[in-house]
Coordinates of C-alpha atoms in Angstrom, one line a residue:
M1 CA 17.9 40.9 -1.4
E2 CA 20.3 43.6 -2.6
K3 CA 23.8 42.7 -3.3
F4 CA 26.3 43.1 -0.5
R5 CA 28.8 45.8 -1.5
W6 CA 32.5 45.4 -0.6
A7 CA 35.5 47.7 -0.6
Y8 CA 38.6 45.7 -1.4
I9 CA 41.9 46.6 0.3
G10 CA 44.6 45.0 -1.8
S11 CA 44.5 43.8 -5.4
G12 CA 46.9 40.9 -5.4
N13 CA 46.4 37.1 -5.9
I14 CA 44.0 36.4 -3.0
A15 CA 42.0 39.5 -3.9
G16 CA 41.6 38.2 -7.5
S17 CA 40.7 34.7 -6.3
T18 CA 38.0 35.9 -3.9
A19 CA 36.6 38.5 -6.4
R20 CA 36.1 35.9 -9.1
D21 CA 34.3 33.7 -6.7
I22 CA 32.0 36.1 -4.9
T23 CA 30.9 38.0 -7.9
R24 CA 29.1 34.8 -9.1
G25 CA 26.8 35.3 -6.1
N26 CA 24.9 38.1 -4.4
H27 CA 28.0 40.4 -3.9
K28 CA 29.4 43.4 -5.6
I29 CA 32.8 45.1 -5.4
T30 CA 32.2 48.8 -5.4
A31 CA 35.6 50.2 -4.4
V32 CA 39.2 49.1 -4.4
Y33 CA 42.4 50.5 -2.8
S34 CA 45.9 49.5 -3.4
R35 CA 49.3 51.2 -3.0
N36 CA 49.9 50.2 -6.6
V37 CA 47.5 52.6 -8.4
K38 CA 47.8 50.8 -11.7
K39 CA 46.9 47.5 -10.2
A40 CA 43.9 49.1 -8.4
K41 CA 42.6 50.6 -11.6
D42 CA 43.0 47.3 -13.5
F43 CA 41.2 45.4 -10.7
A44 CA 38.5 48.0 -10.5
K45 CA 37.9 48.0 -14.3
K46 CA 37.6 44.2 -14.3
Y47 CA 35.0 44.1 -11.5
G48 CA 33.1 47.3 -12.2
A49 CA 34.4 49.1 -9.1
T50 CA 36.0 52.5 -8.5
A51 CA 39.7 52.7 -7.8
F52 CA 41.2 54.9 -5.1
D53 CA 44.6 56.0 -4.1
D54 CA 43.4 56.9 -0.6
F55 CA 42.3 54.2 1.8
E56 CA 39.8 56.2 3.8
K57 CA 38.1 57.6 0.7
A58 CA 37.8 54.0 -0.6
I59 CA 35.9 52.7 2.4
N60 CA 34.1 55.8 3.8
R61 CA 31.3 55.6 1.3
D62 CA 27.6 55.0 1.3
D63 CA 27.9 52.2 -1.2
V64 CA 30.3 50.1 1.0
D65 CA 28.7 47.6 3.3
G66 CA 31.8 45.8 4.4
V67 CA 35.6 46.0 3.9
Y68 CA 37.7 43.0 2.8
I69 CA 41.4 43.3 3.6
A70 CA 43.7 41.3 1.4
T71 CA 47.1 42.9 1.9
P72 CA 50.2 41.3 3.4
H73 CA 49.4 40.5 7.0
T74 CA 51.9 43.0 8.4
A75 CA 49.5 45.7 7.2
H76 CA 46.2 44.1 8.4
V77 CA 46.0 45.8 11.8
D78 CA 46.3 49.4 10.6
Y79 CA 43.7 49.0 7.9
A80 CA 41.3 47.0 10.0
V81 CA 41.5 49.4 12.9
C82 CA 40.9 52.4 10.7
A83 CA 37.9 50.7 9.0
M84 CA 36.3 49.8 12.2
E85 CA 36.8 53.3 13.6
L86 CA 35.0 54.6 10.5
G87 CA 32.1 52.2 11.3
K88 CA 32.8 49.7 8.5
P89 CA 32.6 45.9 9.2
V90 CA 35.8 44.0 8.4
L91 CA 36.5 40.6 6.9
C92 CA 40.3 40.3 7.2
E93 CA 42.5 37.7 5.5
K94 CA 44.4 35.3 7.7
P95 CA 46.5 35.7 9.7
V96 CA 44.9 38.9 10.9
G97 CA 48.2 40.0 12.4
V98 CA 51.6 38.5 13.4
S99 CA 51.2 38.2 17.2
V100 CA 48.6 37.9 20.0
S101 CA 49.2 41.6 20.6
D102 CA 47.9 42.4 17.1
V103 CA 44.9 40.2 17.7
D104 CA 44.1 41.9 21.0
T105 CA 44.2 45.3 19.3
L106 CA 41.7 44.1 16.7
I107 CA 39.4 42.6 19.2
E108 CA 39.5 45.6 21.5
T109 CA 38.8 47.9 18.6
S110 CA 35.8 45.8 17.5
R111 CA 34.4 45.8 21.0
K112 CA 35.1 49.6 21.5
T113 CA 33.5 50.6 18.2
N114 CA 30.8 47.9 18.3
V115 CA 31.7 47.0 14.7
Y116 CA 32.0 43.5 13.1
F117 CA 35.4 42.0 12.7
C118 CA 36.2 38.5 11.4
E119 CA 39.2 36.5 10.3
A120 CA 38.7 35.3 6.7
M121 CA 39.4 31.6 7.5
W122 CA 37.2 30.1 4.8
T123 CA 37.7 26.5 6.2
W124 CA 35.3 27.2 9.1
F125 CA 32.6 28.8 7.0
S126 CA 32.5 25.5 5.1
D127 CA 30.0 22.7 5.7
V128 CA 32.7 20.1 5.2
A129 CA 34.8 21.3 8.2
L130 CA 31.6 21.9 10.2
T131 CA 30.4 18.3 9.5
V132 CA 33.8 16.9 10.6
K133 CA 33.4 18.9 13.8
K134 CA 29.9 17.5 14.4
W135 CA 31.2 13.9 13.8
V136 CA 34.0 14.4 16.3
K137 CA 31.8 16.1 19.0
N138 CA 29.1 13.5 18.7
G139 CA 31.5 10.7 19.3
K140 CA 31.0 9.1 15.9
I141 CA 34.5 7.7 15.9
G142 CA 34.8 7.3 19.7
D143 CA 37.6 8.7 21.7
I144 CA 40.3 10.5 19.7
K145 CA 43.5 8.5 19.5
D146 CA 45.7 10.3 17.0
V147 CA 45.6 13.1 14.4
V148 CA 48.0 13.8 11.6
I149 CA 47.6 16.8 9.3
N150 CA 50.0 17.6 6.4
Y151 CA 49.9 20.9 4.6
M152 CA 52.7 21.8 2.3
F153 CA 53.1 23.8 -0.9
P154 CA 56.3 24.7 -2.9
G155 CA 56.4 28.3 -1.9
I156 CA 60.1 28.2 -1.9
M157 CA 59.9 28.2 -5.7
M158 CA 58.1 31.6 -5.7
P159 CA 60.1 34.8 -6.6
K160 CA 62.3 36.0 -3.7
T161 CA 60.3 39.2 -3.7
S162 CA 57.1 37.3 -2.8
R163 CA 55.7 38.3 0.6
V164 CA 55.6 34.5 1.4
L165 CA 59.4 34.5 1.4
M166 CA 60.2 37.9 2.9
P167 CA 60.9 38.3 6.6
E168 CA 59.9 42.0 6.3
T169 CA 56.3 40.8 5.6
A170 CA 56.4 38.0 8.2
G171 CA 56.7 35.4 5.5
G172 CA 57.3 31.7 6.1
A173 CA 55.5 28.4 6.5
L174 CA 54.0 29.0 10.0
L175 CA 51.8 32.1 9.3
D176 CA 51.0 31.3 5.7
V177 CA 50.6 27.6 5.8
G178 CA 50.7 26.4 9.4
I179 CA 47.7 28.5 10.5
Y180 CA 45.4 26.1 8.6
P181 CA 46.2 22.8 10.4
I182 CA 46.6 24.7 13.7
T183 CA 43.2 26.3 13.3
Y184 CA 41.7 22.9 12.3
C185 CA 42.9 21.2 15.5
Y186 CA 41.9 24.1 17.7
N187 CA 38.4 24.2 16.3
L188 CA 38.0 20.4 16.9
F189 CA 39.8 20.0 20.2
G190 CA 40.4 23.4 21.8
Y191 CA 43.6 24.7 23.2
P192 CA 46.3 22.0 23.7
E193 CA 47.9 21.1 27.0
K194 CA 51.4 21.2 25.5
I195 CA 52.9 22.6 22.3
T196 CA 56.2 21.4 20.7
C197 CA 57.6 22.9 17.5
N198 CA 60.7 22.0 15.6
G199 CA 61.4 24.0 12.5
K200 CA 64.0 25.0 9.9
I201 CA 64.8 28.6 9.4
K202 CA 66.5 29.9 6.3
D203 CA 67.1 33.5 5.2
G204 CA 65.1 34.9 8.1
I205 CA 61.9 32.8 7.6
D206 CA 60.8 29.4 8.6
I207 CA 60.6 27.1 5.6
S208 CA 59.2 24.1 7.4
E209 CA 58.2 22.8 10.8
T210 CA 56.5 20.0 12.7
V211 CA 54.2 21.1 15.4
V212 CA 52.8 18.6 18.0
L213 CA 49.8 19.7 20.0
E214 CA 49.2 17.4 22.9
Y215 CA 45.8 16.8 24.5
S216 CA 44.6 14.4 27.2
G217 CA 45.0 10.9 25.6
F218 CA 46.1 11.9 22.1
K219 CA 48.2 14.3 20.1
C220 CA 48.0 16.2 16.8
T221 CA 51.1 16.1 14.6
L222 CA 51.1 18.9 12.1
N223 CA 53.6 19.0 9.3
M224 CA 53.9 22.2 7.2
S225 CA 56.4 23.2 4.6
L226 CA 57.2 25.6 1.8
C227 CA 59.4 22.9 0.1
S228 CA 57.0 20.2 -1.1
L229 CA 53.3 19.6 -2.1
K230 CA 51.0 17.6 0.2
E231 CA 47.7 18.0 1.9
T232 CA 46.0 15.4 4.0
C233 CA 44.1 15.1 7.3
T234 CA 43.5 11.9 9.3
I235 CA 41.7 11.7 12.6
K236 CA 41.8 8.3 14.2
G237 CA 39.4 7.3 17.0
S238 CA 38.7 4.2 19.2
K239 CA 35.7 3.4 17.0
G240 CA 36.7 4.6 13.6
E241 CA 38.5 7.2 11.4
I242 CA 37.8 10.4 9.6
S243 CA 39.9 11.3 6.6
L244 CA 40.1 14.3 4.3
P245 CA 42.2 13.9 1.1
V246 CA 42.1 17.6 0.9
F247 CA 41.3 19.4 4.2
F248 CA 41.8 23.0 3.2
H249 CA 42.2 23.9 -0.5
M250 CA 38.6 23.8 -1.9
A251 CA 38.0 20.8 0.5
P252 CA 35.2 18.9 -1.3
K253 CA 34.5 16.0 1.0
A254 CA 35.1 14.2 4.3
V255 CA 35.0 10.4 4.7
M256 CA 34.1 8.7 8.0
K257 CA 34.5 5.0 8.6
N258 CA 33.2 3.4 11.8
E259 CA 31.2 0.4 13.1
N260 CA 28.2 1.5 10.9
G261 CA 30.2 1.5 7.7
K262 CA 31.4 4.3 5.5
Q263 CA 29.9 7.7 5.2
V264 CA 30.9 10.4 2.8
F265 CA 29.9 14.1 3.2
K266 CA 30.3 16.3 0.1
G267 CA 30.2 20.0 0.2
K268 CA 31.8 23.2 -0.9
T269 CA 34.8 25.1 0.6
D270 CA 34.8 28.3 -1.4
Y271 CA 35.1 32.0 -1.0
L272 CA 31.4 32.6 -2.0
T273 CA 30.2 30.7 1.0
E274 CA 32.6 32.5 3.3
F275 CA 31.6 36.0 2.1
T276 CA 27.9 35.2 2.0
R277 CA 27.9 33.9 5.6
A278 CA 29.9 36.9 6.8
A279 CA 27.6 39.3 5.0
E280 CA 24.6 37.6 6.7
E281 CA 26.2 38.1 10.1
I282 CA 26.9 41.7 9.3
R283 CA 23.3 42.3 8.2
A284 CA 22.1 40.6 11.3
G285 CA 23.9 43.2 13.4
K286 CA 26.6 40.9 14.8
T287 CA 29.9 42.3 15.8
E288 CA 31.6 38.9 16.4
S289 CA 31.3 35.9 14.0
S290 CA 29.7 32.6 15.2
Y291 CA 31.9 30.8 12.7
I292 CA 35.3 32.4 13.7
P293 CA 34.8 33.8 17.2
F294 CA 37.4 36.1 18.6
E295 CA 38.6 33.4 21.1
A296 CA 39.5 31.1 18.2
T297 CA 41.5 33.7 16.3
R298 CA 43.4 34.7 19.5
A299 CA 44.1 31.1 20.6
C300 CA 45.5 30.1 17.3
M301 CA 47.8 33.1 17.2
Q302 CA 48.9 32.3 20.7
I303 CA 49.9 28.8 19.5
M304 CA 51.8 30.3 16.7
D305 CA 53.5 32.8 19.0
E306 CA 54.7 29.8 21.1
C307 CA 56.0 28.1 18.0
R308 CA 57.9 31.1 17.0
K309 CA 59.4 31.4 20.5
Q310 CA 60.6 27.8 20.4
M311 CA 62.1 28.3 16.9
N312 CA 63.6 31.7 18.0
L313 CA 61.9 33.2 14.9
V314 CA 61.9 37.0 15.2
Y315 CA 60.9 39.3 12.3
P316 CA 63.0 42.3 11.4
F317 CA 60.3 44.8 12.5
E318 CA 60.2 43.2 15.9
K319 CA 63.9 43.7 16.8

């Protein structure tokens, strides 16, 4: 099969990480657009693509099968809407926007244009997370009793001009870090009955929070922060336990202990799997992903909207 040809929108860190991974497989980057023309040219030279200083010219080409958006999330909606209106399928980095209103705009545009749109949440393209979901749904550890997920990284040490630390680009722990444990719980258990969020805000962004999602008979406690380094996931049930020493970042395995002993599932969580499965869906004529359906993207953003409301976290462009 011919290589799937991508137009890259953005040439920063995540663009570089995905490009290194997917070009090992049946993918090719044919075009790249960035507001920083020099960075776009350097990126294009490295991956054999053509650099553009005009977004529409970069994507509206016969040698572009799909558009990957890797800009700060405050710019996602405009680029994604434009791409879909030009008939180009979109794989958009998380979070796809900063509010439910943004997500609704993207879903409505996809449905109106009949063009594929998907959040680039690599966790749920991965067989590791999909196996955990199967174990939970099949009752392998019985009734769920308690869930604790920690995801923290020292983003506070990044330059102050980093989008992660800037309120103007909706930086902070929730949208950059919290989206992962929130999405994990939603995909396993659905929308919670109650949401409680306690966070710390500094210089216009949330630097840490604890979010508790309550379900019938159990709760998920999610700890996220830009101030330390930790990543674990533990799901306790009436008949056993599932643990992931690393649940998101290149998650290599899941461990289940129950009445039948110990079972270890090993797999890959990588960008190549994500891009390949998205490309397969696009080639199959899908407009909505089976891995990341619209409902999941919208529900997780709705949870984060509620968390922001409880923290009274408002970004400058929303005032």
